[in-house]
Coordinates of C-alpha atoms and ligand atoms in Angstrom, one line a residue:
M1 CA 14.6 -33.1 -2.3
N2 CA 16.5 -31.4 -5.2
I3 CA 14.2 -28.7 -6.7
L4 CA 14.7 -26.8 -9.9
L5 CA 13.2 -23.4 -9.8
T6 CA 12.8 -21.9 -13.3
G7 CA 12.6 -18.1 -12.9
G8 CA 14.0 -18.8 -9.4
A9 CA 15.8 -15.4 -9.3
G10 CA 12.5 -13.5 -9.7
Y11 CA 10.4 -11.9 -7.0
I12 CA 8.4 -15.0 -5.9
G13 CA 11.0 -17.5 -7.0
S14 CA 13.8 -15.9 -4.9
H15 CA 11.5 -16.0 -1.8
T16 CA 10.5 -19.6 -2.5
A17 CA 14.1 -20.7 -2.9
I18 CA 14.9 -19.4 0.6
E19 CA 11.9 -21.1 2.2
L20 CA 12.7 -24.4 0.4
I21 CA 16.3 -24.4 1.7
E22 CA 15.2 -23.4 5.2
A23 CA 12.8 -26.4 5.1
G24 CA 15.8 -28.7 4.3
H25 CA 15.5 -29.0 0.5
N26 CA 18.2 -28.1 -2.1
A27 CA 17.4 -25.5 -4.8
V28 CA 18.8 -25.1 -8.3
I29 CA 18.0 -21.9 -10.2
A30 CA 17.5 -21.5 -13.9
D31 CA 16.9 -17.9 -14.9
N32 CA 17.5 -15.8 -18.0
F33 CA 17.4 -12.6 -15.8
V34 CA 14.7 -10.9 -18.1
N35 CA 13.0 -9.8 -14.9
S36 CA 15.8 -10.1 -12.4
N37 CA 19.6 -10.0 -12.3
P38 CA 22.5 -12.1 -10.8
S39 CA 22.9 -9.7 -7.8
I40 CA 19.6 -11.2 -6.4
V41 CA 21.3 -14.7 -6.2
K42 CA 24.1 -13.2 -4.3
R43 CA 21.7 -11.6 -1.8
M44 CA 19.8 -14.9 -1.5
N45 CA 23.1 -16.7 -0.7
E46 CA 23.8 -14.0 2.1
I47 CA 20.4 -14.7 3.6
I48 CA 20.7 -18.5 3.7
G49 CA 24.5 -18.5 4.3
Q50 CA 25.2 -21.0 1.4
T51 CA 25.6 -20.8 -2.4
I52 CA 22.7 -21.8 -4.6
P53 CA 23.7 -23.2 -7.9
F54 CA 22.2 -21.0 -10.7
Y55 CA 22.2 -21.2 -14.5
N56 CA 21.7 -18.1 -16.7
I57 CA 19.7 -19.9 -19.3
D58 CA 16.4 -19.5 -21.3
V59 CA 14.1 -22.4 -20.1
A60 CA 12.9 -22.7 -23.8
D61 CA 16.5 -23.8 -24.7
V62 CA 16.2 -27.6 -24.5
A63 CA 19.9 -28.2 -24.7
A64 CA 20.8 -25.7 -21.9
L65 CA 18.0 -27.2 -19.7
D66 CA 19.1 -30.7 -20.5
E67 CA 22.5 -29.8 -19.2
V68 CA 21.1 -28.7 -15.9
F69 CA 19.2 -32.0 -15.4
C70 CA 22.4 -33.9 -16.3
K71 CA 24.4 -32.0 -13.7
H72 CA 21.8 -32.3 -10.9
K73 CA 19.5 -35.1 -9.9
I74 CA 16.3 -33.0 -10.0
D75 CA 13.4 -34.5 -8.0
A76 CA 10.8 -31.8 -8.8
V77 CA 10.4 -28.6 -10.7
I78 CA 8.7 -25.3 -9.6
H79 CA 8.0 -23.3 -12.8
F80 CA 8.0 -19.6 -12.2
A81 CA 9.7 -18.6 -15.5
G82 CA 7.5 -16.6 -17.8
L83 CA 6.7 -13.0 -18.9
K84 CA 4.2 -11.5 -16.4
A85 CA 3.2 -7.9 -17.2
V86 CA -0.5 -8.0 -17.8
G87 CA -0.7 -4.7 -19.8
E88 CA 2.4 -5.6 -21.9
S89 CA 0.9 -8.9 -22.8
V90 CA -2.0 -7.1 -24.5
Q91 CA 0.5 -5.2 -26.7
I92 CA 2.7 -8.1 -27.6
P93 CA 0.6 -11.3 -27.3
V94 CA 2.6 -13.4 -29.7
K95 CA 5.8 -12.9 -27.6
Y96 CA 3.8 -13.9 -24.4
Y97 CA 2.3 -17.0 -26.0
R98 CA 5.7 -18.0 -27.6
N99 CA 7.7 -17.4 -24.4
N100 CA 5.4 -18.7 -21.7
I101 CA 4.1 -21.7 -23.6
D102 CA 7.4 -22.8 -25.4
S103 CA 9.4 -22.6 -22.1
T104 CA 6.8 -25.0 -20.4
L105 CA 6.8 -27.4 -23.4
S106 CA 10.6 -27.5 -23.4
L107 CA 10.6 -28.1 -19.6
L108 CA 8.1 -30.9 -19.9
E109 CA 10.2 -32.6 -22.7
I110 CA 13.3 -32.5 -20.6
M111 CA 11.5 -33.6 -17.4
A112 CA 10.2 -36.7 -19.3
K113 CA 13.6 -37.5 -20.6
H114 CA 15.0 -37.4 -17.0
N115 CA 12.0 -39.2 -15.4
V116 CA 11.0 -36.2 -13.2
H117 CA 7.3 -36.3 -12.5
T118 CA 6.6 -33.6 -9.9
F119 CA 5.5 -30.1 -11.3
I120 CA 4.4 -27.1 -9.2
F121 CA 3.1 -24.4 -11.5
S122 CA 3.1 -20.6 -10.7
S123 CA -0.5 -19.9 -11.9
S124 CA -2.7 -17.0 -11.2
A125 CA -6.2 -16.0 -9.9
T126 CA -6.7 -14.3 -13.2
V127 CA -7.5 -17.7 -14.7
Y128 CA -11.0 -17.2 -13.0
G129 CA -11.7 -14.5 -15.4
N130 CA -14.4 -11.8 -14.7
M131 CA -17.5 -13.9 -14.6
N132 CA -17.3 -15.7 -11.4
N133 CA -18.9 -14.8 -8.0
I134 CA -16.6 -14.3 -5.1
P135 CA -14.8 -15.8 -3.2
Y136 CA -13.1 -17.7 -6.0
I137 CA -13.2 -21.5 -5.5
E138 CA -11.0 -23.9 -7.3
N139 CA -13.8 -25.9 -8.9
M140 CA -15.3 -22.8 -10.5
H141 CA -15.4 -22.3 -14.2
V142 CA -12.1 -20.8 -15.6
G143 CA -11.8 -18.7 -18.7
H144 CA -13.0 -15.3 -19.9
C145 CA -9.5 -14.1 -19.2
S146 CA -8.8 -10.4 -19.5
S147 CA -5.3 -10.6 -20.9
P148 CA -3.0 -12.8 -23.0
Y149 CA -0.9 -13.1 -19.8
A150 CA -3.9 -14.7 -18.0
W151 CA -4.6 -16.9 -21.0
T152 CA -1.1 -18.3 -21.0
K153 CA -1.6 -19.3 -17.4
L154 CA -4.8 -21.1 -18.2
F155 CA -3.4 -22.8 -21.4
I156 CA -0.4 -24.0 -19.3
E157 CA -2.8 -25.4 -16.7
Q158 CA -4.6 -27.3 -19.5
I159 CA -1.3 -28.6 -20.9
L160 CA -0.2 -29.9 -17.5
A161 CA -3.7 -31.6 -17.0
D162 CA -3.4 -33.3 -20.4
V163 CA 0.1 -34.6 -19.6
A164 CA -1.0 -35.9 -16.2
A165 CA -4.0 -37.6 -17.8
V166 CA -1.5 -40.0 -19.7
N167 CA 1.1 -40.2 -17.1
S168 CA -0.1 -41.9 -13.9
D169 CA 3.1 -41.1 -12.1
F170 CA 2.8 -37.3 -12.8
S171 CA 2.0 -35.0 -10.0
V172 CA 0.9 -31.4 -10.7
V173 CA -0.1 -28.6 -8.3
L174 CA -1.4 -25.5 -10.0
L175 CA -0.9 -22.6 -7.5
R176 CA -3.3 -19.8 -8.2
Y177 CA -1.7 -16.7 -6.7
F178 CA -3.9 -13.8 -5.7
N179 CA -1.9 -10.5 -5.1
P180 CA 1.6 -11.2 -3.9
V181 CA 3.1 -8.2 -2.0
G182 CA 5.8 -7.4 0.6
A183 CA 9.4 -8.6 1.0
H184 CA 11.7 -10.8 2.9
P185 CA 12.0 -9.4 6.5
S186 CA 15.8 -9.0 6.0
G187 CA 15.1 -6.2 3.4
K188 CA 17.7 -7.9 1.1
I189 CA 15.2 -9.1 -1.5
G190 CA 11.9 -7.7 -2.6
E191 CA 9.7 -6.6 -5.5
N192 CA 11.8 -4.7 -8.1
P193 CA 9.6 -3.8 -11.0
N194 CA 11.1 -2.4 -14.2
G195 CA 10.2 1.3 -14.7
I196 CA 7.1 2.8 -13.4
P197 CA 5.3 0.1 -11.3
N198 CA 1.9 -1.1 -12.6
N199 CA 1.0 -2.7 -9.3
L200 CA -0.4 -1.0 -6.2
F201 CA 2.2 -1.9 -3.5
P202 CA 5.4 -1.0 -5.4
Y203 CA 3.7 2.2 -6.6
I204 CA 2.8 3.3 -3.1
S205 CA 6.3 2.5 -1.7
Q206 CA 7.9 4.6 -4.5
V207 CA 5.5 7.5 -3.7
A208 CA 6.5 7.1 0.0
I209 CA 10.2 7.3 -0.8
G210 CA 9.7 10.3 -3.1
K211 CA 10.4 8.6 -6.5
L212 CA 6.8 9.2 -7.6
A213 CA 4.8 12.3 -6.7
E214 CA 1.4 10.8 -5.8
L215 CA -0.7 7.7 -6.0
K216 CA -3.4 7.7 -8.6
I217 CA -6.3 5.6 -7.4
F218 CA -8.1 4.0 -10.4
G219 CA -11.7 4.7 -9.6
N220 CA -13.7 5.1 -6.4
D221 CA -17.1 4.3 -8.0
Y222 CA -16.9 0.5 -7.8
P223 CA -19.6 -1.4 -6.0
T224 CA -17.3 -2.0 -3.0
K225 CA -17.3 -0.9 0.7
D226 CA -15.5 2.4 -0.2
G227 CA -15.8 2.5 -4.0
T228 CA -12.1 1.5 -4.6
G229 CA -11.0 -1.9 -5.9
V230 CA -10.8 -4.8 -3.5
R231 CA -8.1 -7.6 -3.7
D232 CA -6.7 -10.4 -1.7
Y233 CA -3.1 -9.4 -0.9
I234 CA -0.8 -12.2 0.3
H235 CA 2.7 -11.7 1.8
V236 CA 5.3 -13.1 -0.5
V237 CA 6.9 -15.1 2.3
D238 CA 3.5 -16.8 3.1
L239 CA 3.2 -17.4 -0.6
A240 CA 6.7 -19.0 -0.7
K241 CA 5.8 -21.2 2.3
G242 CA 2.7 -22.3 0.3
H243 CA 5.0 -23.7 -2.4
V244 CA 7.0 -25.7 0.2
A245 CA 3.7 -27.2 1.4
A246 CA 2.5 -27.8 -2.2
L247 CA 5.8 -29.6 -3.0
E248 CA 5.5 -31.9 0.0
Y249 CA 1.9 -32.7 -1.0
A250 CA 2.8 -33.4 -4.6
E251 CA 5.5 -35.8 -3.4
K252 CA 2.9 -38.0 -1.8
H253 CA 0.0 -37.6 -4.3
K254 CA -0.5 -38.2 -8.1
G255 CA -2.8 -36.3 -10.5
V256 CA -3.5 -32.6 -10.8
E257 CA -4.8 -30.2 -8.1
A258 CA -5.6 -26.5 -8.4
I259 CA -5.1 -24.6 -5.2
N260 CA -5.7 -21.0 -4.3
L261 CA -2.9 -19.2 -2.5
G262 CA -4.4 -16.2 -0.8
T263 CA -5.5 -14.9 2.6
G264 CA -9.3 -15.2 2.0
T265 CA -9.6 -11.5 3.0
G266 CA -10.2 -8.6 0.6
Y267 CA -8.8 -5.1 1.2
S268 CA -9.6 -1.9 -0.8
V269 CA -7.1 0.4 -2.2
L270 CA -8.0 2.9 0.6
D271 CA -7.4 0.2 3.2
I272 CA -3.9 -0.3 1.8
V273 CA -3.1 3.5 1.8
K274 CA -4.3 3.8 5.4
T275 CA -2.5 0.8 6.7
F276 CA 0.7 1.7 4.8
E277 CA 0.5 5.2 6.4
Q278 CA -0.2 4.0 9.9
T279 CA 2.3 1.2 9.8
N280 CA 5.2 3.3 8.5
N281 CA 4.1 6.6 9.9
I282 CA 4.3 8.3 6.5
K283 CA 1.7 10.2 4.3
I284 CA 0.8 8.8 0.9
P285 CA -0.7 11.7 -1.2
Y286 CA -3.2 10.4 -3.7
Q287 CA -5.7 11.5 -6.4
I288 CA -8.8 9.6 -7.5
V289 CA -8.7 9.2 -11.3
S290 CA -10.8 7.2 -13.8
R291 CA -11.0 3.4 -13.7
R292 CA -8.1 1.4 -15.3
A293 CA -9.2 -0.7 -18.3
G294 CA -9.5 -4.4 -17.5
D295 CA -9.8 -4.0 -13.7
I296 CA -12.7 -5.7 -11.9
A297 CA -14.2 -4.4 -8.7
E298 CA -13.5 -7.1 -6.3
Y299 CA -12.0 -10.5 -5.9
Y300 CA -10.5 -12.7 -3.2
A301 CA -9.9 -16.4 -2.5
D302 CA -11.7 -19.2 -0.8
V303 CA -8.7 -20.7 1.0
S304 CA -10.3 -23.8 2.5
K305 CA -8.7 -26.2 0.0
A306 CA -5.1 -25.1 0.8
L307 CA -5.8 -25.7 4.5
L308 CA -7.4 -29.1 3.9
L309 CA -4.8 -30.5 1.4
L310 CA -1.6 -28.6 2.3
N311 CA -2.3 -27.8 5.9
W312 CA -1.2 -24.3 4.9
K313 CA -2.7 -20.9 5.6
A314 CA -1.3 -17.3 5.3
K315 CA -0.2 -15.9 8.6
K316 CA 1.2 -12.5 8.0
T317 CA -1.0 -9.4 8.4
L318 CA -1.6 -6.4 6.1
A319 CA 0.6 -4.4 8.5
D320 CA 3.4 -7.0 8.1
M321 CA 3.1 -6.6 4.3
C322 CA 3.3 -2.8 4.5
R323 CA 6.2 -2.9 7.0
D324 CA 8.3 -5.3 5.0
T325 CA 7.6 -3.5 1.7
W326 CA 8.8 -0.3 3.3
R327 CA 11.9 -1.8 4.8
W328 CA 12.9 -3.3 1.4
Q329 CA 12.2 0.1 -0.3
T330 CA 14.1 2.2 2.3
Q331 CA 17.1 -0.2 2.2
N332 CA 17.1 -0.3 -1.6
P333 CA 15.7 3.0 -3.0
D334 CA 16.9 2.1 -6.5
G335 CA 16.1 -1.6 -6.3
Y336 CA 18.9 -4.2 -7.0
E337 CA 22.3 -3.1 -8.3
K338 CA 22.4 -3.6 -12.0
Ligands
LIG1 C1 -4.7 -3.7 -7.3 C2 -5.7 -2.6 -7.1 C3 -6.1 -1.3 -9.0 C4 -2.2 0.6 -9.1 C5 -2.2 -7.8 -10.8 C6 -2.2 -8.6 -12.0 C7 -2.5 -10.0 -11.7 C8 -1.7 -10.6 -10.5 C9 -1.7 -9.7 -9.4 C10 -0.2 -12.1 -11.5 C11 -6.7 -2.5 -8.2 C12 -5.5 -0.4 -7.9 C13 -3.2 -0.2 -8.7 C14 -2.3 2.0 -9.0 C15 -4.5 1.8 -8.2 N1 -0.4 -10.8 -10.9 N2 -4.4 0.3 -8.3 N3 -3.4 2.5 -8.6 O1 -4.5 -5.7 -11.1 O2 -5.3 -6.7 -9.0 O3 -3.6 -7.8 -10.3 O4 -1.3 -8.4 -9.8 O5 -0.9 -13.1 -11.6 O6 -2.2 -10.8 -12.9 O7 -3.2 -8.1 -12.9 O8 -3.0 -5.7 -9.0 O9 -1.7 -4.1 -7.8 O10 -2.2 -3.6 -10.3 O11 -4.0 -3.4 -8.6 O12 -5.5 2.3 -7.8 O13 -1.3 2.8 -9.4 O14 -5.0 -1.3 -6.9 O15 -7.2 -0.6 -9.7 O16 -7.9 -2.2 -7.6 P1 -4.2 -6.4 -9.9 P2 -2.7 -4.1 -8.9

């Protein structure tokens, strides 16, 4: 199948493009490089030994998007493109709603024009909000989101459900990611946050390589096994393979399915520090500080639906996540070339 990946040069998009091609599909990338740059596509080509067609466009630009669909017979779309910094979304909500929702509406218009009916959406566990028991299950109530970023994911899920309700040939899979971490085992592509990382794994790896002095652990007074926050970390390569499985499911089924992509296991911040240190034989200095606004104590996925519908489950271990993160960091101390 010919798959268009919007935001396909980003962290998860780039890893997914590689798994799609290795599974025998063809990938086309549309990306405005707001969270990435063309050097990533060059490295992707090195990993797979072929040239992936890419278009430096804003997905909200219908004319530019239409041109891509005219040039390539697209069979399905995986929609990664979107602004994704939770904290930033609180500061500039209008930009997040405008960007994330407009790009989706433009994409849906052009897909309809070209009779493309298969849509895999990069959603997030944050749509479960902070009112649900754990583990999170797909049929739970969604809402009570803690950021505009999370609300954009939930609004887009609703838009896709409404479109599917009046298009019997439309097939949508809403992939609710837990905490994607790690890097391709080649060390050529990985997580490349702009500025000081907000997320735990890239922050730890920058402490390990000496770019940051110490890890600040946001609270150790949560009602968890050791007081620090617990999350469901999933290796980005497992996550990418989950997209391939979702695509192949969507090709055979119509309607809308929400599916968790996680491991089903929660690890605390101190678990991550310890595993990172042991796996990479390196010390991570840290200091316990006050809780971060918006954080919740613990969440992880119920992963039975992904196994049942997609015959997919995460295979990589926490040590794999730490090892691959460190290999990417040591091979690319300053991230991608600009
Ligand atoms: C993990 C744990 C922190 C940094 C985020 C997004 C979410 C999703 C996944 C897209 C928490 C603690 C972190 C640090 C710390 N992305 N921490 N010191 O917040 O679970 O989820 O990524 O959908 O939208 O919000 O991930 O890595 O920021 O935090 O102690 O410097 O690590 O308190 O317990 P989070 P995270």
